[in-house]
Coordinates of C-alpha atoms and ligand atoms in Angstrom, one line a residue:
Chain A
M95 CA 10.0 -12.9 -23.6
N96 CA 10.2 -16.4 -21.7
D97 CA 8.6 -18.8 -22.9
K98 CA 6.0 -19.5 -20.4
F99 CA 4.8 -16.1 -19.9
S100 CA 4.7 -15.9 -23.8
Q101 CA 2.6 -19.1 -23.6
L102 CA 0.1 -17.2 -21.1
Y103 CA -0.3 -14.3 -24.1
Q104 CA -0.2 -16.3 -26.4
K105 CA -2.6 -15.3 -29.3
V106 CA -5.6 -16.6 -28.4
V107 CA -6.0 -14.4 -25.1
M108 CA -4.7 -11.3 -26.7
E109 CA -6.7 -11.3 -29.3
H110 CA -10.0 -11.6 -27.0
A111 CA -8.9 -9.7 -25.0
R112 CA -8.1 -6.9 -27.4
T113 CA -11.1 -7.7 -28.6
P114 CA -13.6 -9.2 -26.4
H115 CA -16.9 -11.6 -27.4
N116 CA -20.5 -11.2 -26.3
F117 CA -19.0 -7.5 -24.4
G118 CA -21.8 -5.7 -23.1
E119 CA -25.3 -5.2 -21.0
L120 CA -27.3 -8.2 -22.3
E121 CA -30.6 -6.5 -22.9
D122 CA -33.3 -9.4 -21.5
F123 CA -31.0 -11.0 -19.2
T124 CA -32.8 -14.1 -16.6
A125 CA -29.7 -13.5 -14.2
S126 CA -26.2 -11.6 -13.3
G127 CA -23.8 -12.0 -11.2
E128 CA -21.1 -10.0 -10.2
G129 CA -16.3 -10.8 -9.7
D130 CA -14.2 -9.0 -8.5
N131 CA -10.6 -9.3 -7.1
P132 CA -9.7 -6.6 -4.3
M133 CA -6.1 -7.0 -5.2
C134 CA -6.1 -6.1 -8.2
G135 CA -9.5 -4.4 -8.6
D136 CA -10.7 -6.1 -11.5
S137 CA -14.4 -5.9 -11.3
F138 CA -17.1 -8.1 -14.2
K139 CA -20.6 -8.7 -14.2
V140 CA -21.8 -11.2 -15.8
Y141 CA -25.4 -11.5 -17.7
V142 CA -26.9 -14.6 -18.8
K143 CA -30.5 -15.4 -20.4
V144 CA -31.4 -19.4 -18.9
V145 CA -34.6 -20.8 -21.1
D146 CA -35.3 -24.0 -19.5
G147 CA -32.1 -24.6 -17.8
V148 CA -29.9 -23.8 -21.2
I149 CA -27.7 -21.0 -21.6
A150 CA -29.4 -18.8 -24.2
E151 CA -26.9 -16.0 -23.5
A152 CA -24.0 -15.0 -21.9
A153 CA -22.3 -11.3 -22.1
F154 CA -20.4 -9.6 -19.8
T155 CA -19.5 -5.8 -18.5
G156 CA -16.5 -4.7 -16.8
A157 CA -13.0 -3.9 -16.7
G158 CA -9.5 -6.2 -16.4
C159 CA -6.5 -7.3 -17.1
A160 CA -6.2 -9.6 -20.2
V161 CA -6.0 -12.7 -19.2
S162 CA -9.6 -11.6 -17.3
K163 CA -11.3 -10.0 -19.7
S164 CA -10.1 -12.7 -22.0
S165 CA -11.7 -15.1 -19.8
A166 CA -14.3 -13.7 -19.6
S167 CA -14.7 -13.4 -24.0
V168 CA -13.6 -17.4 -24.1
M169 CA -16.4 -18.4 -21.9
T170 CA -19.1 -16.6 -22.9
E171 CA -18.3 -17.9 -25.8
Q172 CA -18.2 -21.5 -24.8
V173 CA -21.3 -21.5 -22.2
K174 CA -23.5 -21.3 -24.2
G175 CA -26.4 -23.6 -25.4
K176 CA -24.9 -25.8 -22.6
S177 CA -26.9 -26.2 -19.4
V178 CA -26.5 -24.8 -16.2
D179 CA -25.6 -28.5 -15.4
D180 CA -22.4 -29.0 -17.0
I181 CA -21.2 -26.2 -17.3
K182 CA -20.7 -26.7 -13.8
T183 CA -18.6 -30.0 -14.8
V184 CA -16.6 -27.7 -17.1
Y185 CA -15.7 -25.4 -15.0
E186 CA -14.7 -27.9 -12.2
K187 CA -12.4 -29.0 -15.6
F188 CA -11.3 -26.1 -15.6
Q189 CA -10.2 -25.3 -12.2
E190 CA -8.5 -28.4 -12.6
V191 CA -6.5 -27.0 -15.5
V192 CA -5.7 -23.8 -14.8
N193 CA -4.4 -25.1 -10.8
G194 CA -2.2 -27.4 -12.3
E195 CA -4.1 -29.9 -11.8
V196 CA -4.8 -31.6 -15.0
A197 CA -2.1 -31.4 -18.0
P198 CA -3.9 -29.4 -20.5
E199 CA -2.7 -32.3 -23.0
D200 CA -5.2 -34.4 -20.6
A201 CA -7.7 -32.9 -20.4
D202 CA -11.2 -32.9 -21.5
E203 CA -10.4 -31.6 -25.1
K204 CA -14.4 -30.1 -25.1
L205 CA -12.8 -26.6 -23.1
G206 CA -12.3 -26.1 -26.7
D207 CA -10.4 -22.3 -26.1
L208 CA -10.5 -22.7 -22.2
L209 CA -7.4 -24.7 -22.5
A210 CA -5.5 -21.8 -23.8
F211 CA -5.2 -20.7 -19.9
A212 CA -3.6 -23.6 -18.9
G213 CA -0.7 -21.0 -18.4
I214 CA -1.6 -19.8 -15.8
A215 CA -1.0 -22.9 -13.5
E216 CA 2.8 -21.0 -14.1
F217 CA 1.6 -17.8 -12.4
P218 CA -0.2 -18.7 -9.3
V219 CA -0.5 -15.6 -8.3
R220 CA -2.5 -15.0 -11.1
I221 CA -4.7 -17.6 -11.2
Q222 CA -8.0 -16.1 -10.1
C223 CA -7.7 -13.7 -13.1
A224 CA -8.8 -16.7 -15.1
T225 CA -12.0 -17.8 -13.0
L226 CA -12.4 -14.1 -12.4
A227 CA -15.4 -13.9 -14.6
W228 CA -16.9 -17.6 -13.6
E229 CA -16.9 -16.4 -10.3
A230 CA -19.5 -14.0 -11.6
L231 CA -21.0 -16.8 -14.1
M232 CA -21.4 -19.5 -10.6
E233 CA -22.9 -16.9 -8.6
A234 CA -25.4 -15.7 -11.9
L235 CA -26.5 -19.2 -12.2
D236 CA -27.0 -19.2 -8.3
Chain B
M85 CA 27.4 14.9 -1.0
F86 CA 25.5 12.1 -1.0
D87 CA 27.6 9.1 -2.1
H88 CA 25.4 6.1 -2.9
K89 CA 27.0 3.9 -4.3
E90 CA 28.0 3.6 -0.9
F91 CA 24.4 3.5 0.3
R92 CA 23.8 1.2 -2.1
K93 CA 26.5 -1.5 -1.1
Q94 CA 24.4 -2.0 3.0
F95 CA 21.6 -3.6 1.1
P96 CA 22.6 -7.1 0.4
I97 CA 18.9 -8.6 -1.5
L98 CA 19.8 -6.0 -4.1
N99 CA 23.2 -8.7 -5.9
R100 CA 20.3 -11.0 -6.1
T101 CA 18.5 -12.3 -9.1
V102 CA 15.3 -12.9 -9.8
N103 CA 13.2 -14.4 -13.2
G104 CA 16.7 -14.1 -14.4
S105 CA 17.6 -11.0 -14.2
K106 CA 19.0 -8.6 -11.9
L107 CA 16.7 -7.3 -9.1
I108 CA 15.4 -3.8 -9.6
Y109 CA 13.4 -2.8 -6.6
F110 CA 10.8 -0.2 -7.5
D111 CA 8.3 -0.9 -4.8
N112 CA 9.6 0.7 -1.8
A113 CA 6.4 2.7 -1.0
A114 CA 5.5 -0.8 -0.4
T115 CA 7.8 -1.8 2.2
M116 CA 11.8 -0.8 2.0
Q117 CA 14.8 -3.2 1.6
K118 CA 17.1 -3.3 4.9
P119 CA 20.5 -2.4 5.3
K120 CA 23.0 -5.5 6.7
V121 CA 23.7 -3.4 9.8
V122 CA 20.0 -3.8 10.6
T123 CA 19.2 -7.3 9.8
D124 CA 22.8 -8.5 11.9
F125 CA 22.2 -6.1 14.7
L126 CA 18.9 -8.0 14.9
V127 CA 20.5 -11.0 14.9
D128 CA 23.3 -10.3 17.6
F129 CA 20.4 -8.8 19.9
Y130 CA 18.6 -11.7 20.6
Q131 CA 21.6 -13.7 21.1
S132 CA 23.3 -11.2 23.5
S133 CA 21.2 -8.3 24.8
Y134 CA 17.9 -10.4 24.4
S135 CA 14.8 -9.7 27.5
N136 CA 11.8 -8.7 28.2
I137 CA 11.1 -5.0 29.4
H138 CA 10.5 -2.5 32.3
R139 CA 9.9 -6.0 34.5
S140 CA 12.6 -6.7 35.8
V141 CA 16.1 -5.6 37.5
H142 CA 18.3 -8.2 36.4
T143 CA 20.5 -7.1 33.9
L144 CA 19.6 -8.4 31.0
S145 CA 16.2 -7.0 31.5
H146 CA 17.7 -4.0 32.0
E147 CA 20.0 -3.3 28.7
S148 CA 16.7 -4.5 26.5
T149 CA 14.3 -1.1 28.1
Q150 CA 17.7 0.9 28.1
L151 CA 17.9 0.4 24.0
Y152 CA 13.9 0.0 23.6
E153 CA 13.8 3.4 25.8
N154 CA 17.1 4.6 24.1
T155 CA 15.0 4.1 20.4
R156 CA 11.7 6.9 21.5
Q157 CA 14.4 9.0 22.5
K158 CA 15.6 8.6 18.9
V159 CA 12.6 8.6 16.9
A160 CA 11.9 12.0 19.4
E161 CA 14.8 13.3 17.9
F162 CA 14.1 12.1 14.6
I163 CA 11.0 14.0 13.8
N164 CA 12.2 17.4 16.4
A165 CA 9.7 16.3 18.6
P166 CA 10.0 17.8 22.0
L167 CA 12.5 16.2 24.5
P168 CA 11.7 16.1 28.2
K169 CA 13.9 17.4 30.7
R170 CA 14.6 13.6 32.2
G171 CA 13.4 10.4 31.4
T172 CA 11.2 9.0 28.2
P173 CA 9.3 11.1 26.0
Q174 CA 5.8 10.7 26.8
N175 CA 5.1 11.9 23.4
I176 CA 6.2 8.7 21.8
V177 CA 4.0 5.8 21.3
F178 CA 5.4 2.2 19.6
T179 CA 2.7 0.5 18.3
S180 CA 3.0 -2.5 15.5
G181 CA 2.7 0.4 12.2
T182 CA 1.2 2.7 10.9
T183 CA -2.2 1.0 10.8
D184 CA -2.4 0.6 14.0
S185 CA -1.3 4.0 15.1
V186 CA -5.2 5.2 13.5
N187 CA -6.5 3.1 15.3
L188 CA -5.5 3.3 18.2
L189 CA -5.9 7.3 17.5
A190 CA -9.9 6.4 16.2
N191 CA -10.7 4.7 19.8
S192 CA -9.1 6.3 21.7
W193 CA -9.5 10.3 20.9
G194 CA -11.8 9.5 18.5
E195 CA -13.9 7.2 21.6
Q196 CA -13.6 10.4 24.0
N197 CA -14.5 13.2 21.3
V198 CA -16.4 12.7 18.6
K199 CA -19.8 12.6 19.0
A200 CA -22.9 11.8 17.1
G201 CA -22.4 14.9 13.8
D202 CA -19.4 16.2 14.5
E203 CA -17.2 16.5 11.5
I204 CA -13.6 14.7 10.6
I205 CA -11.9 16.0 7.2
L206 CA -9.9 13.3 5.9
S207 CA -8.7 13.5 1.7
V208 CA -9.8 11.2 -1.4
S209 CA -6.5 10.8 -1.4
E210 CA -5.9 8.7 2.1
H211 CA -4.5 5.0 1.9
H212 CA -7.1 2.2 3.2
S213 CA -5.5 2.7 6.8
N214 CA -6.0 6.6 7.6
L215 CA -9.8 5.4 5.9
I216 CA -11.8 2.6 7.3
P217 CA -10.7 3.9 11.3
W218 CA -13.0 6.6 11.2
Q219 CA -15.4 5.0 9.2
M220 CA -16.0 2.4 11.9
L221 CA -15.8 5.9 14.2
A222 CA -17.7 7.4 11.7
K223 CA -20.5 4.6 12.2
R224 CA -20.6 3.6 15.5
K225 CA -21.2 7.5 17.1
G226 CA -23.0 8.7 14.3
A227 CA -20.3 11.3 12.6
V228 CA -19.9 12.8 9.3
L229 CA -16.7 12.3 7.5
R230 CA -15.9 15.2 4.8
F231 CA -13.2 15.0 2.1
V232 CA -10.7 17.7 0.6
S233 CA -10.3 16.8 -3.3
I234 CA -7.6 17.0 -5.1
C235 CA -6.4 19.3 -8.6
D236 CA -5.5 17.9 -11.9
D237 CA -1.9 17.7 -10.8
G238 CA -3.2 16.0 -7.4
E239 CA -2.1 19.0 -5.2
L240 CA -4.7 19.2 -2.5
N241 CA -7.4 21.6 -3.9
Y242 CA -6.8 24.0 0.1
E243 CA -10.4 26.6 -1.0
Q244 CA -12.1 23.3 -1.1
F245 CA -10.3 22.4 2.2
E246 CA -11.4 25.2 3.8
T247 CA -14.9 25.5 2.7
L248 CA -14.7 22.4 4.5
F249 CA -14.6 23.6 7.9
S250 CA -18.0 24.4 10.2
D251 CA -18.7 24.7 14.3
K252 CA -19.0 20.9 13.9
T253 CA -15.5 20.1 12.5
V254 CA -13.6 17.5 15.9
L255 CA -10.5 16.7 13.5
V256 CA -8.4 16.9 10.4
A257 CA -6.7 13.6 9.6
I258 CA -5.3 13.5 6.1
S259 CA -2.1 11.7 5.0
L260 CA 1.0 14.2 4.2
M261 CA 1.9 12.6 0.7
S262 CA -0.2 10.4 -0.6
N263 CA 1.3 6.8 -1.4
V264 CA -0.5 6.7 -5.1
L265 CA 0.9 9.9 -6.5
G266 CA 3.8 10.6 -4.8
V267 CA 2.5 14.6 -4.0
V268 CA 3.2 16.2 -0.7
N269 CA 0.9 18.2 0.6
D270 CA 1.6 21.5 2.4
G271 CA 1.4 20.0 6.3
K272 CA 1.4 23.7 8.2
R273 CA -1.1 25.5 5.3
I274 CA -3.2 23.1 7.2
V275 CA -2.2 23.1 10.1
D276 CA -2.8 27.3 10.3
F277 CA -5.8 27.1 8.9
A278 CA -7.4 24.0 11.3
H279 CA -5.7 25.3 14.3
A280 CA -6.9 29.1 13.6
K281 CA -10.8 26.8 13.7
G282 CA -9.5 25.2 16.7
V283 CA -9.1 22.1 14.7
P284 CA -6.3 19.1 15.9
V285 CA -5.1 17.4 13.3
F286 CA -3.5 14.1 12.2
F287 CA -0.7 13.1 9.7
D288 CA -0.8 10.5 7.7
A289 CA 3.0 10.5 7.2
A290 CA 4.0 6.8 6.2
Q291 CA 4.5 8.1 2.8
A292 CA 6.3 11.6 3.7
V293 CA 8.8 10.4 6.0
V294 CA 10.7 8.6 3.5
H295 CA 11.0 11.9 1.3
S296 CA 11.3 14.4 3.2
K297 CA 12.7 16.1 6.6
I298 CA 9.1 15.4 9.8
D299 CA 10.0 18.6 12.0
V300 CA 6.8 18.1 14.5
Q301 CA 7.3 21.5 16.5
Q302 CA 7.4 23.4 13.0
L303 CA 4.6 22.0 11.9
D304 CA 3.1 22.0 15.1
C305 CA 0.3 18.8 14.1
D306 CA -0.9 17.5 17.0
F307 CA -0.4 13.1 15.7
L308 CA 1.2 11.3 13.6
A309 CA 2.1 7.9 12.8
F310 CA 4.5 6.5 10.2
S311 CA 6.0 3.1 10.3
A312 CA 9.5 1.4 10.0
H313 CA 9.3 -1.0 7.4
K314 CA 8.9 1.6 5.0
L315 CA 12.3 3.8 6.6
Y316 CA 13.9 1.1 5.7
G317 CA 13.1 -0.8 9.6
P318 CA 12.2 -3.7 10.9
T319 CA 7.7 -4.8 10.2
G320 CA 5.9 -4.7 12.9
V321 CA 6.8 -1.8 14.6
G322 CA 5.5 2.1 14.2
V323 CA 4.8 4.6 15.9
L324 CA 2.2 7.2 17.3
Y325 CA 3.2 11.1 18.1
G326 CA 1.3 12.9 19.6
K327 CA 1.5 16.4 21.8
T328 CA 1.8 15.4 25.5
E329 CA -1.0 16.8 27.1
L330 CA -3.5 15.3 24.3
L331 CA -2.3 12.0 24.9
N332 CA -2.4 12.4 28.6
K333 CA -5.7 13.1 28.5
M334 CA -6.5 10.2 26.0
P335 CA -7.9 6.8 27.8
P336 CA -5.9 4.1 27.3
W337 CA -7.2 1.8 23.9
K338 CA -5.8 -1.8 24.7
G339 CA -5.6 -2.8 28.3
G340 CA -3.1 -5.5 29.3
G341 CA 0.3 -6.1 30.8
E342 CA 2.7 -2.6 31.5
M343 CA -0.3 0.4 30.8
I344 CA -1.2 0.1 34.5
N345 CA 0.1 1.9 37.5
V346 CA -2.4 0.2 40.3
V347 CA -4.9 -2.8 39.8
S348 CA -7.6 -4.0 41.8
L349 CA -9.9 -7.2 41.1
N350 CA -12.6 -4.3 39.4
D351 CA -10.8 -1.7 38.6
F352 CA -7.4 -0.3 37.3
S353 CA -6.0 3.2 37.0
A354 CA -3.2 4.0 33.7
A355 CA -0.1 4.6 33.3
P356 CA 0.4 7.8 32.0
S357 CA 2.0 8.4 28.1
P358 CA 3.6 6.4 26.9
F359 CA 2.8 3.7 28.9
R360 CA -0.1 3.4 28.7
F361 CA -0.9 2.9 24.9
E362 CA 1.4 0.3 25.1
A363 CA -0.4 -2.9 26.7
G364 CA 1.0 -6.4 26.6
T365 CA 4.4 -7.7 25.4
P366 CA 6.0 -5.4 22.1
N367 CA 7.8 -6.3 19.2
I368 CA 11.1 -5.3 21.9
A369 CA 14.1 -7.1 19.1
G370 CA 11.8 -4.8 15.9
V371 CA 12.2 -1.6 17.9
V372 CA 15.9 -1.8 19.0
A373 CA 16.7 -2.5 15.9
F374 CA 14.3 0.3 14.7
G375 CA 17.4 2.8 16.5
K376 CA 19.4 1.3 15.1
T377 CA 18.3 2.0 11.3
L378 CA 17.9 6.0 12.4
D379 CA 21.3 5.7 13.5
F380 CA 22.2 4.3 9.6
L381 CA 19.9 6.9 8.5
N382 CA 21.7 9.8 9.8
E383 CA 25.4 8.7 8.6
Y384 CA 24.1 10.3 5.0
K385 CA 23.1 13.3 4.1
G386 CA 21.7 14.2 0.9
I387 CA 19.3 11.6 0.8
T388 CA 15.5 13.4 0.2
E389 CA 17.1 15.5 -2.7
Y390 CA 19.2 12.6 -4.7
E391 CA 15.5 10.8 -4.5
T392 CA 13.9 14.0 -5.6
E393 CA 16.3 13.7 -8.6
L394 CA 15.9 10.3 -9.6
T395 CA 12.3 10.6 -9.3
N396 CA 12.3 13.5 -11.5
Y397 CA 15.2 11.7 -13.5
L398 CA 12.2 8.5 -13.8
V399 CA 9.5 11.4 -14.9
N400 CA 11.4 12.4 -18.1
R401 CA 12.1 9.1 -18.9
L402 CA 9.0 8.2 -18.9
R403 CA 7.6 10.9 -20.6
E404 CA 9.8 10.5 -23.7
L405 CA 7.1 7.4 -24.1
N406 CA 3.5 8.5 -26.0
E407 CA 2.1 5.5 -24.7
V408 CA 2.4 6.3 -21.0
E409 CA -0.2 9.0 -18.6
I410 CA 1.2 10.2 -15.7
F411 CA -1.1 10.6 -13.1
S412 CA 1.9 12.4 -10.2
G413 CA 1.6 16.2 -10.4
N414 CA 5.3 17.4 -10.7
N415 CA 5.6 17.9 -7.6
T416 CA 6.8 14.9 -6.1
V417 CA 9.1 12.6 -4.6
G418 CA 10.4 8.5 -4.6
I419 CA 6.7 7.9 -6.1
V420 CA 4.8 8.0 -10.0
A421 CA 2.4 6.6 -11.0
F422 CA 1.0 5.4 -14.6
S423 CA -1.1 3.8 -17.2
V424 CA 0.1 2.6 -20.3
A425 CA -2.1 3.1 -23.5
D426 CA -3.9 -1.1 -24.2
I427 CA -1.8 -2.6 -21.4
H428 CA -3.3 -3.4 -18.4
P429 CA -1.5 -2.6 -15.7
H430 CA -1.5 -6.3 -14.2
D431 CA 0.0 -7.6 -17.5
L432 CA 2.7 -5.2 -17.7
T433 CA 3.6 -5.7 -14.0
H434 CA 3.7 -9.5 -14.5
F435 CA 6.2 -8.6 -17.7
L436 CA 8.4 -6.9 -15.4
D437 CA 8.8 -9.3 -13.1
Q438 CA 10.1 -11.0 -15.4
E439 CA 12.3 -9.6 -15.8
G440 CA 13.3 -9.0 -12.8
I441 CA 11.9 -5.8 -11.9
A442 CA 9.4 -5.3 -8.7
A443 CA 6.8 -2.9 -9.6
R444 CA 3.6 -2.6 -8.2
A445 CA -0.6 -2.5 -10.4
G446 CA -3.5 -2.3 -8.9
H447 CA -5.8 0.1 -6.3
H448 CA -2.7 0.3 -3.9
C449 CA -5.2 0.3 -0.6
A450 CA -6.6 3.6 -2.3
Q451 CA -10.2 3.1 -4.0
P452 CA -11.5 5.9 -3.7
L453 CA -8.9 8.1 -5.8
L454 CA -9.2 5.1 -8.1
S455 CA -12.9 6.0 -8.7
F456 CA -11.7 9.7 -8.6
F457 CA -10.0 9.1 -11.3
E458 CA -12.1 6.8 -13.4
V459 CA -9.3 4.2 -12.9
N460 CA -9.6 0.6 -11.3
S461 CA -5.7 0.7 -11.1
L462 CA -2.5 1.8 -11.5
N463 CA 0.7 1.2 -12.3
R464 CA 3.0 2.6 -9.4
V465 CA 7.6 2.9 -9.3
S466 CA 8.9 4.1 -6.3
V467 CA 12.0 4.0 -5.6
S468 CA 14.7 5.4 -3.1
A469 CA 18.1 5.9 -2.1
Y470 CA 19.9 3.1 -3.4
N471 CA 18.1 3.0 -6.8
T472 CA 20.1 3.9 -9.8
K473 CA 19.7 5.6 -12.8
D474 CA 21.1 3.1 -14.0
E475 CA 18.0 0.6 -12.7
V476 CA 15.2 4.1 -14.0
D477 CA 17.4 3.3 -17.7
S478 CA 16.2 -0.8 -18.0
F479 CA 13.3 -0.2 -16.2
I480 CA 12.4 2.8 -19.4
E481 CA 14.0 -0.4 -21.9
A482 CA 11.6 -2.9 -19.8
L483 CA 8.9 -0.9 -20.7
K484 CA 9.8 -0.6 -24.0
K485 CA 9.8 -4.4 -24.7
A486 CA 6.5 -5.2 -23.1
L487 CA 5.3 -2.4 -25.3
E488 CA 6.1 -4.9 -28.3
F489 CA 5.0 -7.6 -26.6
F490 CA 1.5 -6.5 -26.5
A491 CA 1.2 -4.6 -29.8
R492 CA 1.9 -8.7 -30.8
Ligands
PLP168 C1 0.1 7.3 3.2 C2 0.7 5.6 3.3 N1 -0.3 5.5 5.0 C3 -0.4 3.9 5.2 C4 0.0 3.1 5.4 C5 -0.3 2.1 6.0 O1 1.9 0.9 6.9 P1 1.0 -0.3 7.4 O2 0.7 -0.5 7.1 O3 3.0 -0.3 7.7 O4 0.5 0.5 9.2 C6 0.4 2.4 4.6 C7 1.0 1.8 3.5 O5 0.8 1.6 2.6 C8 0.8 4.1 3.5 O6 1.5 4.3 2.0

């Protein structure tokens, strides 16, 4: 398979897709949001527990492709312990990377595993796969 | 005997490469590629005969009008619609596509004939275009939609269908062939039962017209629709067939030029069918090129047999793979829906695209059907007469590669 495709489906992505972290409904969530992609039928619900403006817990349910599922998994890991304002900044930076506006090597290191999704910029039709869970999160935080 | 090699040669696009591999176009149910005679004809028509139709006495207008009306005749012959002794077949209305045809029917026939409490029978496997217009009508009128279920093999549940009728039933609107499962419905059985109850029948033949011979007189359906682009023809052209006496009772839906007899400042009288439903300048070049498409298709015999054989081959090869679950039943032509264990359809079709194979993933504009199967997304490959067994073999090899890739 060609490099760009293999880059997209790299180890981190495949691992999170196969065994997603934080998969399941939160028992005591304070907010939730939904993200649907009508083009492919992918659909996720994201739950957060916000305490004093900080995300204490995050989880998700739903179904989708490897990219959307692993993105949801990585996202829920990354947002824990961050303030709602910080998360909005992270999302902005993440969008810059997946849209190919900022090269992964120039991106903020704090994005961590989120940078695994940089390869999606090569496949514009799939960018929404990487951002679907984020849309649901933003709805929850609004 | 169908000469598939000769047929394939007529489609220049099939020689291109995609992502470094030779294109394998397996998304025919979405739309079909066009033969060179049709695309050449479009250019030629614009360069030599083009003019507006029905409006002027000059020679160009006469030529365009004749080509346009000849196509109406060809469409009527293609689906064996009754022909008038002379003049234009009133039972063939040109629209912009199947979707437009259904909207015409729902807004014209529906507006006139459906009232609060009335019931319309559809099936759970309808394409959204034969669902949403009826939902909109039902909401407007306070009417009720009732749904025929399907059996495990994707066949309509005919027994349950018969139980859906009541004295409130005013219409049956069902696809002759599902765009997801490729299952061919028994149109005659549907019409016979509905007519015995005095209920008219509309068939969405967008897929059926491609893979089977449509004979509206034998079916005795009241209305039927399809799109030219799914049948090797240009985009933006569709057909609504209706029994002439029914069409002439229906009010116009869109108003404008061409659809009138007499107009005063405050009133108009509508022209007879089909003109009352063709307001404004239609897709003249598209319609005329569709006529050329039908000429082209008429030159080939045995297309359906070839497609059936190819589909069977495809299904059998897919069955060799334990990871594959096929959702289409046995009675399918052209279209096969399937899932692959542990690979989401979106990931798989993206992988296949890297190998030059155009397939499709998603809900295929039939979300209720996928809910019925309790899945969010399915893979669909759809073949046509220009596809080959070699392409099926390449597709199976790519599928095996994908299984390896995603098992890393
Ligand atoms: C069964 C069926 N009905 C209706 C349609 C809608 O056709 P169009 O988009 O050409 O209006 C399609 C196209 O996908 C179809 O497969």
